mmCIF file of C-alpha atoms and ligand atoms in Angstrom:
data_model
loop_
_atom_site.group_PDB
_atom_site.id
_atom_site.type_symbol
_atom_site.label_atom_id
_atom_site.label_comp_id
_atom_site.label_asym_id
_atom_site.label_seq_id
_atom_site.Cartn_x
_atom_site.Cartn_y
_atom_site.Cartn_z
ATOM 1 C CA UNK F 177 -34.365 -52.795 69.634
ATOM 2 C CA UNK F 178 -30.577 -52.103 70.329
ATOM 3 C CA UNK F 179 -27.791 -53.879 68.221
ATOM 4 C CA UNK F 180 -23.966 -54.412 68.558
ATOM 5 C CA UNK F 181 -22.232 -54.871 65.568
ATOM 6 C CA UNK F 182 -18.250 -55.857 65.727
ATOM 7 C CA UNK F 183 -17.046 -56.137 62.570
ATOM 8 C CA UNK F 184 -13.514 -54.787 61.348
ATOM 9 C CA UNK F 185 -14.061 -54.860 57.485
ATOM 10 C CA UNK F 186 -15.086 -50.604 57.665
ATOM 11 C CA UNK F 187 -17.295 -50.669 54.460
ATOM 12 C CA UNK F 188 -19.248 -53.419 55.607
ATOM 13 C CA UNK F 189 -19.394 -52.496 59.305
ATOM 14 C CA UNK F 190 -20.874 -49.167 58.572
ATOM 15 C CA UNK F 191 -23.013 -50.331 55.229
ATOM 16 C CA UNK F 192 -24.777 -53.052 57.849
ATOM 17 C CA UNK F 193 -25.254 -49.921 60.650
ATOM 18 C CA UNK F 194 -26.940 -47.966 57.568
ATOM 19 C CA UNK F 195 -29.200 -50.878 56.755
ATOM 20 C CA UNK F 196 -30.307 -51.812 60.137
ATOM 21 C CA UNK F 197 -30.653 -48.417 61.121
ATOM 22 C CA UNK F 198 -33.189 -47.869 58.119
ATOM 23 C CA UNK F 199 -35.114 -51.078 59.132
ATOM 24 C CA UNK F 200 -35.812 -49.199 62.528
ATOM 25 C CA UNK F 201 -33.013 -50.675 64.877
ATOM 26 C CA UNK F 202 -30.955 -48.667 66.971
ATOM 27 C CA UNK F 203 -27.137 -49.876 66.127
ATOM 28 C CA UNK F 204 -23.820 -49.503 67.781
ATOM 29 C CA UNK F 205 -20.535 -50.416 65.497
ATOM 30 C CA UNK F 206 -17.207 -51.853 67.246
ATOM 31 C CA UNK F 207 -14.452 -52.071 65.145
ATOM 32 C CA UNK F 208 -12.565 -54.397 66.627
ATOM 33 C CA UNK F 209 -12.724 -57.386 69.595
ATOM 34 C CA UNK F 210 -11.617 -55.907 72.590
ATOM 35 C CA UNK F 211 -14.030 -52.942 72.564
ATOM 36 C CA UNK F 212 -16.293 -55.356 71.314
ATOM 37 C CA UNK F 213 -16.268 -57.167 74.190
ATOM 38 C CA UNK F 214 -16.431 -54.735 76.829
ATOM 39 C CA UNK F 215 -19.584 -52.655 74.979
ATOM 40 C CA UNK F 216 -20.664 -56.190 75.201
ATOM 41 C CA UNK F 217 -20.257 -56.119 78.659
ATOM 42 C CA UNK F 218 -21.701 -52.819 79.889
ATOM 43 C CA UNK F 219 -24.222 -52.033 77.311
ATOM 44 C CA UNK F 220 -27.469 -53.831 77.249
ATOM 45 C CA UNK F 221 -28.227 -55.090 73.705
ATOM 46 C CA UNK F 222 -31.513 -57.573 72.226
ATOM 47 C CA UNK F 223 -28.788 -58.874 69.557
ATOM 48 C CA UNK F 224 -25.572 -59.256 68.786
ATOM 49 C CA UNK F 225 -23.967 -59.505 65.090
ATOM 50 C CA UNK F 226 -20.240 -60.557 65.662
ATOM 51 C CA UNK F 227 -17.446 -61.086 62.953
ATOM 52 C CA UNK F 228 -15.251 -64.178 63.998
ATOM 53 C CA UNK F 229 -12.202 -63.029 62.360
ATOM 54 C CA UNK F 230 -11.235 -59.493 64.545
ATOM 55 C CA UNK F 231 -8.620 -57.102 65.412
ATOM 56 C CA UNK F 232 -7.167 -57.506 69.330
ATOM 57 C CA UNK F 233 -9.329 -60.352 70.299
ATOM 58 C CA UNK F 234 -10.833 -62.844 68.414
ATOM 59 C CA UNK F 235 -14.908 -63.346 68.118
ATOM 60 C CA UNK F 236 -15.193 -66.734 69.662
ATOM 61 C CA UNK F 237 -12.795 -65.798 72.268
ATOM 62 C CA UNK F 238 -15.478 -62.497 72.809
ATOM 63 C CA UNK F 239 -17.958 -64.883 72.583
ATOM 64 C CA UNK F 240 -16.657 -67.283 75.436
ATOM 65 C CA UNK F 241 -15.986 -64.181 77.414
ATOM 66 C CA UNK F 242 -19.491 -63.015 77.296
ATOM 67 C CA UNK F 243 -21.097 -65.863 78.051
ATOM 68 C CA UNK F 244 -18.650 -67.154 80.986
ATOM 69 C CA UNK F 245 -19.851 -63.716 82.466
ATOM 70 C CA UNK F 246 -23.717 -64.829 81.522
ATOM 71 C CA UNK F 247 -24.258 -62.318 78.900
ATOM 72 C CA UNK F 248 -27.093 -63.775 77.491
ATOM 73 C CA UNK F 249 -28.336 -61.361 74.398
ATOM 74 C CA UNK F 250 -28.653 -63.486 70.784
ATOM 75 C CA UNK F 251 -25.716 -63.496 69.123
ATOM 76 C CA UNK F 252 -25.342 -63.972 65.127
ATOM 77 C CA UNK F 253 -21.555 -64.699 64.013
ATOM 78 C CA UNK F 254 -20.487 -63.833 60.740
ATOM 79 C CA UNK F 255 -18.460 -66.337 59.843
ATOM 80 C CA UNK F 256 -16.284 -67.237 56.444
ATOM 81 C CA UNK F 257 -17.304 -68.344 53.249
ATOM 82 C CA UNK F 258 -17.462 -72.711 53.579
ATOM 83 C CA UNK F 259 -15.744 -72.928 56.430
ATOM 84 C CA UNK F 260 -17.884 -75.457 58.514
ATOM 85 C CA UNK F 261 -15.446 -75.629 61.674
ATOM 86 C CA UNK F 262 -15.985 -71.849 61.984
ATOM 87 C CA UNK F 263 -20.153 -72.427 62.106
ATOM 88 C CA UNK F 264 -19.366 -75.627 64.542
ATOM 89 C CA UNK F 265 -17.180 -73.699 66.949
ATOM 90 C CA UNK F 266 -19.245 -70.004 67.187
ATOM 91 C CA UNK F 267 -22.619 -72.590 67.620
ATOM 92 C CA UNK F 268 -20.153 -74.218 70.246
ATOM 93 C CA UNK F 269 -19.079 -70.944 72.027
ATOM 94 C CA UNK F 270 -22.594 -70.091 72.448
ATOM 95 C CA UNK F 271 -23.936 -68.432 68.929
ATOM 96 C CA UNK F 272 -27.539 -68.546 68.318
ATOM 97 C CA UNK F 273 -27.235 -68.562 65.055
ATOM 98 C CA UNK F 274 -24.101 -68.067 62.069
ATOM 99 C CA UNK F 275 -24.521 -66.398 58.016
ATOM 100 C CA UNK F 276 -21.705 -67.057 55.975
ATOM 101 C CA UNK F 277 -19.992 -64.084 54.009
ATOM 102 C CA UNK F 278 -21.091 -63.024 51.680
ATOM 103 C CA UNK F 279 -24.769 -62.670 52.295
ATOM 104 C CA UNK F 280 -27.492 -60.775 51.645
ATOM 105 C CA UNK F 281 -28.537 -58.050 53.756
ATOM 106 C CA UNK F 282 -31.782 -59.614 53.626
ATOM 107 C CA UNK F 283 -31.200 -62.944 55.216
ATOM 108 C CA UNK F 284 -29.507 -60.809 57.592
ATOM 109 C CA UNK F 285 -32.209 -58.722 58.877
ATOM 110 C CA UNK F 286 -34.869 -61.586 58.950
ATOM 111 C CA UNK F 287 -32.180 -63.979 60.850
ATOM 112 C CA UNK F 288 -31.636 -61.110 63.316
ATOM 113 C CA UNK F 289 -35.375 -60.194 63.814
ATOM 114 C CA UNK F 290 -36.205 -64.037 64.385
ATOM 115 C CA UNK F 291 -33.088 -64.117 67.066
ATOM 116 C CA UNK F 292 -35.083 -61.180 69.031
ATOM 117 C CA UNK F 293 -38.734 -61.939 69.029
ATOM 118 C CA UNK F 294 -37.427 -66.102 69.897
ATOM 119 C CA UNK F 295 -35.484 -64.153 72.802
ATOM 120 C CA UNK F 296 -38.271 -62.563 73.764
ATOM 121 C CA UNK F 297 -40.242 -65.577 73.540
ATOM 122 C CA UNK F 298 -42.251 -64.604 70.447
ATOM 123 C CA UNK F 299 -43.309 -67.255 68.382
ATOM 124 C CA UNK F 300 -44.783 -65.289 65.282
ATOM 125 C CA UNK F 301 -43.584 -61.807 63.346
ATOM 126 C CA UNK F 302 -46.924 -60.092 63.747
ATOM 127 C CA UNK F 303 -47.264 -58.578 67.594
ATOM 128 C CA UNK F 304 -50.903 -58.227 69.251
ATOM 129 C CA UNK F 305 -51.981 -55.846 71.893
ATOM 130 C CA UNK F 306 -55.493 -55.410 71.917
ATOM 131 C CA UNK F 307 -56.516 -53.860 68.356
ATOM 132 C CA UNK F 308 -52.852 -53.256 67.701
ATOM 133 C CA UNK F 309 -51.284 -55.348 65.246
ATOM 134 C CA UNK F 310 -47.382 -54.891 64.615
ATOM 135 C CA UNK F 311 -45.313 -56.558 62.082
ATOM 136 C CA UNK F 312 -42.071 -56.683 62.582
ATOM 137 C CA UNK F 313 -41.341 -57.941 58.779
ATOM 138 C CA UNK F 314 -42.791 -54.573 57.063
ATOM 139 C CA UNK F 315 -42.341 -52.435 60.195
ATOM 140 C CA UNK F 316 -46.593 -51.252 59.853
ATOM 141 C CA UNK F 317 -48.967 -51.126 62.480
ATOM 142 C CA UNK F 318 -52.636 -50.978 62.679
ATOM 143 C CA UNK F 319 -55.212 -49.659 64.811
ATOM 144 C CA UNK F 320 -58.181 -52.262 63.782
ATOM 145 C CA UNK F 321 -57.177 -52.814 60.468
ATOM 146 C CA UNK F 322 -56.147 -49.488 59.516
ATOM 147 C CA UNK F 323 -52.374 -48.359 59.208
ATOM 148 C CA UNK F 324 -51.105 -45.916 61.365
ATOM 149 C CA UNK F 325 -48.163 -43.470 60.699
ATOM 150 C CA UNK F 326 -45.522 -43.641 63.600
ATOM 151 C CA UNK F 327 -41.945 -41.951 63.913
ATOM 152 C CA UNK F 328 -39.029 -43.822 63.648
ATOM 153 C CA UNK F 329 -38.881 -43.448 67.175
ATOM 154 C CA UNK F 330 -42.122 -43.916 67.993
ATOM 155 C CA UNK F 331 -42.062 -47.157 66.334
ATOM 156 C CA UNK F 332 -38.753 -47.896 68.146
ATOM 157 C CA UNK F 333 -40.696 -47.697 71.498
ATOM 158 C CA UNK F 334 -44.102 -49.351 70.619
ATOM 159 C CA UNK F 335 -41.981 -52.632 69.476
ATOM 160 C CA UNK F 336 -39.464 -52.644 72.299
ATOM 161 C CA UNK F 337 -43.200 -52.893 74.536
ATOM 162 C CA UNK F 338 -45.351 -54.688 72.033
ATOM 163 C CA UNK F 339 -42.014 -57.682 72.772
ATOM 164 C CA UNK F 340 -42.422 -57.364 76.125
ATOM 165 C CA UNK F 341 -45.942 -57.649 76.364
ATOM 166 C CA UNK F 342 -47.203 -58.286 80.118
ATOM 167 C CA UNK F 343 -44.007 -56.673 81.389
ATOM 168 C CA UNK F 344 -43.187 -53.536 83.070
ATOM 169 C CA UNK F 345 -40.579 -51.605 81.247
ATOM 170 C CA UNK F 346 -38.862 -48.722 83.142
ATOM 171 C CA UNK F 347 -37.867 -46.257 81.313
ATOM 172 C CA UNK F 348 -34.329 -46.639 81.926
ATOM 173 C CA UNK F 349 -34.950 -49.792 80.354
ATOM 174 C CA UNK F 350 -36.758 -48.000 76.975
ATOM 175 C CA UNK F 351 -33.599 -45.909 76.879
ATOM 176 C CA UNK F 352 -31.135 -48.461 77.329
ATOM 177 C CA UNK F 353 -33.032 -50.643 74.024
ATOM 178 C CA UNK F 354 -34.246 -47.750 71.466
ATOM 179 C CA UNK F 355 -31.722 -45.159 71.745
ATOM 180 C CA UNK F 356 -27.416 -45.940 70.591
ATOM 181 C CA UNK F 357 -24.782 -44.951 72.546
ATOM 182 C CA UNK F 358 -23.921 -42.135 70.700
ATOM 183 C CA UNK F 359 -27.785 -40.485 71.128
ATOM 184 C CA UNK F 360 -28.547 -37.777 73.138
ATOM 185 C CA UNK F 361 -30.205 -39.368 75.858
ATOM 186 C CA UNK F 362 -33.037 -37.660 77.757
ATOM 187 C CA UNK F 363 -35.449 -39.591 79.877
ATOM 188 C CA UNK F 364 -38.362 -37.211 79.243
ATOM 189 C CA UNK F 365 -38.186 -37.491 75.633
ATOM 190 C CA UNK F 366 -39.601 -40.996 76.871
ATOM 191 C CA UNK F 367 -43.065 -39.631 78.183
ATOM 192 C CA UNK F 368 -43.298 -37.265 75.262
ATOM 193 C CA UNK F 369 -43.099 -40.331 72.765
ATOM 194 C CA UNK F 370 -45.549 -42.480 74.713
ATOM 195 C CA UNK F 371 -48.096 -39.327 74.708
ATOM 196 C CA UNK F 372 -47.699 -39.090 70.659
ATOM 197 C CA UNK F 373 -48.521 -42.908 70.805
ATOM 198 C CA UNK F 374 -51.554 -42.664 72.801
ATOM 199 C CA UNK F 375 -52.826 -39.872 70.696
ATOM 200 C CA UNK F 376 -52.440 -42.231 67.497
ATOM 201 C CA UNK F 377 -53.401 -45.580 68.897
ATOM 202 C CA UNK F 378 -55.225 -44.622 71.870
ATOM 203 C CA UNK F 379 -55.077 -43.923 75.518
ATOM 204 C CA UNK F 380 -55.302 -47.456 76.507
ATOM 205 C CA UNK F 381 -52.992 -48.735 74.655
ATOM 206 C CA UNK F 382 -49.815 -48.169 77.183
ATOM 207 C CA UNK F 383 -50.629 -48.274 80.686
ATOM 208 C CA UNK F 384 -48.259 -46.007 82.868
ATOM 209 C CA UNK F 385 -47.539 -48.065 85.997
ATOM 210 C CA UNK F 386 -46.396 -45.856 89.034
ATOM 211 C CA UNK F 387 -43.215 -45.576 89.981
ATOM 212 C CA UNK F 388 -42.104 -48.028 88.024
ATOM 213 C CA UNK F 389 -42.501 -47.924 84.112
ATOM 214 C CA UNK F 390 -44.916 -48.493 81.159
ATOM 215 C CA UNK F 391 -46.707 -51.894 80.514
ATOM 216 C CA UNK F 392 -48.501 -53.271 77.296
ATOM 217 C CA UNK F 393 -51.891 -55.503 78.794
ATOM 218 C CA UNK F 394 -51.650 -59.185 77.401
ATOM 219 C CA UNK F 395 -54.911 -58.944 74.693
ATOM 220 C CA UNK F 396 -58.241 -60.554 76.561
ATOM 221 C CA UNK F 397 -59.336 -63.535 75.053
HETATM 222 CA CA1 LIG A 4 -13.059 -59.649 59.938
#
């Protein structure tokens, strides 16, 4: 899962990248709201954390921008401490959901995981396929009951398809959500990760469809 953070404060900004990057998301840090806005644009993210209070353009001004041009990604403002008319006007401007500074990292990550599995139409933390059991709360995943050891970016891919469940994922599309901007993209690194998953979880367990991508089966019931 890829994340934009805009947030001008430069300890925070790049203690949040640190944290989210260590709970297994794949994070890109604006600084301030015009580049914000236009990564925001171009780049295709599952969340969003904005700051309200920015450099060059405000948040709910990036906000209104975004979603005049039907960017639809969940977005999380930050806003300040008490003040209700900031929480009323982000939810207004089309926020899915607001924290108040300060906050704890904590509440942070679990606000921003529910904002991506309810985009992805997920109602619970713990992802099925078949015998495969993700949880996005602790970041393990079992094969029948027993933990398996994944990568970082092994993990990265698995939960990007175990959201999209039913769906064909290109792997443009795999690229676009598990790497950052600033990664070294290279689509066959793609097909080498989806091998080591196989070999760990099975051969079944991602179906390569033609032409077009990877797919996770729905479970039979
Ligand atoms: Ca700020």
């Amino acid at each position: 899962m890829r994340v934009l953070i805009v947030e001008d404060e430069p300890t925070l900004g790049q203690q949040l990248k640190a944290t989210l990057e260590g709970a297994g998301y794949a994070i890109d840090l604006s600084t301030d709201g015009e580049d914000g806005h236009f990564m925001g644009m171009n780049e295709d993210y599952d969340a969003v954390i904005l700051d309200l209070g920015l450099p060059e353009m405000d948040g709910l001004t990036v906000l209104d921008k975004w979603r005049k041009s039907k960017r639809k990604f969940p977005v999380l403002v930050l806003t300040a401490r008490d003040s209700w008319s900031d929480k009323v006007a982000g939810l207004d401007a089309g926020a899915d959901d607001y924290l108040a500074k300060p906050f704890q990292t904590e509440e942070l990550i679990a606000r921003l995981r529910a904002l991506i599995r309810r985009a992805s139409g997920n109602a619970s933390s713990e992802l099925m396929a078949g015998d495969v059991r993700l949880d996005t709360r602790s970041g393990r995943v079992t094969l029948n009951g027993d933990p398996v050891k994944l990568t970082a970016q092994e993990y990265k891919l698995l939960s990007y398809l175990m959201h999209h469940k039913g769906k064909v994922v290109s792997r443009t599309e795999l690229i676009e959500h598990i790497y950052d901007q600033d990664f070294d993209r290279d689509s066959n690194t793609i097909e080498v990760f989806v091998t080591r998953i196989r070999k760990k979880l099975g051969q079944d367990v991602i179906s390569t469809i033609r032409g077009l991508g990877y797919s996770l089966e729905e479970p039979e019931s």
